[in-house]
PDB file of C-alpha atoms in Angstrom:
ATOM      1  CA  TYR A 224      10.619  34.101  -0.850  1.00 50.00           C
ATOM      2  CA  ASP A 225      10.037  36.651   2.032  1.00 58.00           C
ATOM      3  CA  LYS A 226      11.985  35.326   5.169  1.00 64.00           C
ATOM      4  CA  ASP A 227       9.634  37.565   7.310  1.00 71.00           C
ATOM      5  CA  GLU A 228       6.659  35.679   6.227  1.00 72.00           C
ATOM      6  CA  PRO A 229       5.623  32.300   7.971  1.00 71.00           C
ATOM      7  CA  PRO A 230       5.953  29.159   5.579  1.00 69.00           C
ATOM      8  CA  ILE A 231       2.800  27.963   4.066  1.00 68.00           C
ATOM      9  CA  PRO A 232       2.236  24.520   5.172  1.00 69.00           C
ATOM     10  CA  ILE A 233       2.396  21.766   2.684  1.00 66.00           C
ATOM     11  CA  LYS A 234      -0.172  18.780   3.022  1.00 66.00           C
ATOM     12  CA  THR A 235       1.807  15.707   3.178  1.00 62.00           C
ATOM     13  CA  ILE A 236       0.777  12.295   2.336  1.00 61.00           C
ATOM     14  CA  GLU A 237       1.573   9.455   4.409  1.00 69.00           C
ATOM     15  CA  LYS A 238       2.970   6.601   2.355  1.00 79.00           C
ATOM     16  CA  TYR A 239       2.443   2.752   3.543  1.00 89.00           C
ATOM     17  CA  LEU A 240       4.910   0.073   2.532  1.00 93.00           C
ATOM     18  CA  VAL A 241       4.050  -3.446   1.951  1.00 96.00           C
ATOM     19  CA  GLU A 242       6.153  -5.833   4.304  1.00 96.00           C
ATOM     20  CA  LYS A 243       4.679  -8.941   2.570  1.00 96.00           C
ATOM     21  CA  ILE A 244       1.788 -10.101   0.745  1.00 98.00           C
ATOM     22  CA  LEU A 245       0.199 -13.087   2.659  1.00 98.00           C
ATOM     23  CA  LYS A 246      -2.743 -14.208   0.446  1.00 97.00           C
ATOM     24  CA  LYS A 247      -4.855 -13.499  -2.584  1.00 98.00           C
ATOM     25  CA  LYS A 248      -8.538 -13.868  -2.855  1.00 98.00           C
ATOM     26  CA  ILE A 249     -11.221 -13.202  -5.787  1.00 97.00           C
ATOM     27  CA  ILE A 250     -13.818 -10.794  -4.765  1.00 95.00           C
ATOM     28  CA  LYS A 251     -16.579 -10.009  -6.957  1.00 95.00           C
ATOM     29  CA  GLY A 252     -14.059 -11.422 -10.113  1.00 97.00           C
ATOM     30  CA  LYS A 253     -11.291  -9.270  -9.161  1.00 97.00           C
ATOM     31  CA  PRO A 254      -8.029 -10.399  -7.297  1.00 98.00           C
ATOM     32  CA  TYR A 255      -7.377  -8.941  -3.816  1.00 98.00           C
ATOM     33  CA  TYR A 256      -4.291  -9.456  -1.627  1.00 98.00           C
ATOM     34  CA  LEU A 257      -3.970  -9.561   2.119  1.00 98.00           C
ATOM     35  CA  ILE A 258      -1.057  -6.985   3.055  1.00 97.00           C
ATOM     36  CA  ASN A 259       1.198  -6.810   5.984  1.00 97.00           C
ATOM     37  CA  TRP A 260       1.990  -3.531   6.213  1.00 95.00           C
ATOM     38  CA  THR A 261       5.747  -2.559   7.419  1.00 94.00           C
ATOM     39  CA  GLY A 262       6.074  -1.160  10.755  1.00 91.00           C
ATOM     40  CA  TYR A 263       2.411  -2.718  11.648  1.00 92.00           C
ATOM     41  CA  ASP A 264       1.331  -5.959  13.453  1.00 94.00           C
ATOM     42  CA  ASP A 265      -1.112  -8.291  12.080  1.00 96.00           C
ATOM     43  CA  SER A 266      -4.225  -6.538  13.551  1.00 95.00           C
ATOM     44  CA  TYR A 267      -3.569  -3.829  10.665  1.00 95.00           C
ATOM     45  CA  ASN A 268      -3.235  -6.312   7.806  1.00 97.00           C
ATOM     46  CA  THR A 269      -6.024  -5.287   5.110  1.00 96.00           C
ATOM     47  CA  TYR A 270      -7.108  -6.779   1.665  1.00 97.00           C
ATOM     48  CA  GLU A 271      -6.042  -4.276  -0.968  1.00 97.00           C
ATOM     49  CA  SER A 272      -7.304  -4.680  -4.847  1.00 97.00           C
ATOM     50  CA  LYS A 273      -4.792  -5.430  -7.258  1.00 97.00           C
ATOM     51  CA  GLU A 274      -5.727  -2.444  -9.202  1.00 96.00           C
ATOM     52  CA  LYS A 275      -5.152  -0.154  -6.140  1.00 95.00           C
ATOM     53  CA  LEU A 276      -1.777  -1.903  -5.243  1.00 96.00           C
ATOM     54  CA  ILE A 277      -0.369  -1.311  -8.916  1.00 96.00           C
ATOM     55  CA  LYS A 278      -1.713   2.331  -8.815  1.00 94.00           C
ATOM     56  CA  ASP A 279       0.352   2.934  -5.553  1.00 92.00           C
ATOM     57  CA  GLY A 280       3.604   1.492  -7.020  1.00 93.00           C
ATOM     58  CA  PHE A 281       3.593  -2.295  -5.550  1.00 95.00           C
ATOM     59  CA  LYS A 282       3.429  -3.974  -8.952  1.00 96.00           C
ATOM     60  CA  ASP A 283       6.784  -5.867  -8.239  1.00 96.00           C
ATOM     61  CA  GLU A 284       5.720  -7.145  -4.808  1.00 96.00           C
ATOM     62  CA  ILE A 285       2.582  -8.367  -6.513  1.00 97.00           C
ATOM     63  CA  LYS A 286       4.628 -10.079  -9.137  1.00 97.00           C
ATOM     64  CA  GLU A 287       7.088 -11.521  -6.602  1.00 96.00           C
ATOM     65  CA  PHE A 288       4.065 -13.057  -4.611  1.00 97.00           C
ATOM     66  CA  GLU A 289       2.688 -14.507  -7.804  1.00 96.00           C
ATOM     67  CA  ASN A 290       5.877 -16.248  -8.315  1.00 95.00           C
ATOM     68  CA  MET A 291       5.943 -17.971  -5.138  1.00 91.00           C
ATOM     69  CA  VAL A 292       2.579 -19.352  -5.334  1.00 80.00           C
TER      70      VAL A 292
END
């Protein structure tokens, strides 16, 4: 580390958090969930595949939703 050298920028990844899963639907045989994102109003709700949500670390949220329906 050389204090006279400028810092090297690090690419940051914005992480979105699931506020609530609102509903589930099947698209081409695969489950998708309507997501309400933390800090965003309903106009930003999106359908996301179960596969993507699990990959992004939201397995517990899916499980919680499935136990409620």
